[in-house]
Amino acid sequence: TPLPQPVIHQVAPAQVNANIAGSLQIDGARILPGAVVRLGADHVLSTTFGSSSQLFAHAPGLPAGSYDLTVTNPNGYASTL
């Protein structure tokens, strides 16, 4: 039986400067090794697995705006914040 979908509790920092790359810490639950992080529909982020409750991601410099952040586990289950 596949594990339930991941849960995203928070992302820090919540805001980053436009066009400047930066690191993100994603806190949640049920995150599996190999999880993929996306910003918006088109930006897959480089990630480092911390634990089942924490991921670290490197975000590229993006234009100003709001972006959904999605964590997808290798089993296909996903959550969006």
One Martini backbone bead per residue (centre of mass of N, CA, C, O) as a GRO file, in nm:
protein
   81
    1THR     BB    1   0.094   0.037   0.025
    2PRO     BB    2   0.084   0.352  -0.016
    3LEU     BB    3   0.170   0.633   0.090
    4PRO     BB    4   0.079   0.913   0.175
    5GLN     BB    5   0.080   1.220   0.129
    6PRO     BB    6   0.235   1.490   0.156
    7VAL     BB    7   0.327   1.753   0.388
    8ILE     BB    8   0.290   2.112   0.413
    9HIS     BB    9   0.366   2.360   0.649
   10GLN     BB   10   0.642   2.511   0.544
   11VAL     BB   11   0.827   2.798   0.412
   12ALA     BB   12   1.180   2.893   0.409
   13PRO     BB   13   1.133   3.148   0.294
   14ALA     BB   14   0.836   3.308   0.189
   15GLN     BB   15   1.042   3.520   0.065
   16VAL     BB   16   1.199   3.646  -0.235
   17ASN     BB   17   1.401   3.780  -0.446
   18ALA     BB   18   1.412   3.889  -0.745
   19ASN     BB   19   1.647   3.728  -0.947
   20ILE     BB   20   1.735   3.547  -0.686
   21ALA     BB   21   1.894   3.307  -0.561
   22GLY     BB   22   1.787   3.032  -0.328
   23SER     BB   23   1.706   2.897  -0.020
   24LEU     BB   24   1.498   2.625   0.097
   25GLN     BB   25   1.269   2.533   0.360
   26ILE     BB   26   1.086   2.227   0.406
   27ASP     BB   27   0.807   2.167   0.610
   28GLY     BB   28   0.672   1.841   0.729
   29ALA     BB   29   0.534   1.528   0.598
   30ARG     BB   30   0.590   1.237   0.433
   31ILE     BB   31   0.877   1.252   0.318
   32LEU     BB   32   1.061   1.127   0.049
   33PRO     BB   33   1.301   1.000  -0.100
   34GLY     BB   34   1.303   1.178  -0.411
   35ALA     BB   35   1.168   1.426  -0.396
   36VAL     BB   36   0.983   1.677  -0.570
   37VAL     BB   37   1.034   2.026  -0.657
   38ARG     BB   38   0.801   2.292  -0.732
   39LEU     BB   39   0.769   2.599  -0.915
   40GLY     BB   40   0.515   2.592  -1.033
   41ALA     BB   41   0.510   2.436  -1.354
   42ASP     BB   42   0.844   2.475  -1.456
   43HIS     BB   43   1.013   2.448  -1.168
   44VAL     BB   44   1.273   2.247  -1.090
   45LEU     BB   45   1.430   2.159  -0.797
   46SER     BB   46   1.697   2.136  -0.611
   47THR     BB   47   1.749   1.865  -0.376
   48THR     BB   48   1.751   1.787  -0.015
   49PHE     BB   49   1.734   1.535   0.201
   50GLY     BB   50   1.660   1.527   0.548
   51SER     BB   51   1.356   1.416   0.602
   52SER     BB   52   1.023   1.336   0.657
   53SER     BB   53   1.016   1.674   0.751
   54GLN     BB   54   1.263   1.758   0.536
   55LEU     BB   55   1.360   2.006   0.294
   56PHE     BB   56   1.594   2.114   0.043
   57ALA     BB   57   1.614   2.407  -0.174
   58HIS     BB   58   1.695   2.543  -0.500
   59ALA     BB   59   1.630   2.861  -0.619
   60PRO     BB   60   1.585   3.040  -0.876
   61GLY     BB   61   1.580   3.317  -1.049
   62LEU     BB   62   1.277   3.497  -1.045
   63PRO     BB   63   1.020   3.649  -1.116
   64ALA     BB   64   0.795   3.830  -0.999
   65GLY     BB   65   0.577   3.654  -0.769
   66SER     BB   66   0.358   3.385  -0.746
   67TYR     BB   67   0.418   3.047  -0.616
   68ASP     BB   68   0.374   2.730  -0.631
   69LEU     BB   69   0.439   2.458  -0.405
   70THR     BB   70   0.559   2.125  -0.489
   71VAL     BB   71   0.536   1.796  -0.349
   72THR     BB   72   0.677   1.488  -0.486
   73ASN     BB   73   0.661   1.172  -0.456
   74PRO     BB   74   0.764   0.875  -0.600
   75ASN     BB   75   0.450   0.766  -0.578
   76GLY     BB   76   0.285   1.054  -0.681
   77TYR     BB   77   0.236   1.206  -0.437
   78ALA     BB   78   0.089   1.535  -0.355
   79SER     BB   79   0.170   1.881  -0.252
   80THR     BB   80   0.032   2.218  -0.209
   81LEU     BB   81   0.129   2.581  -0.130
   0.00000   0.00000   0.00000
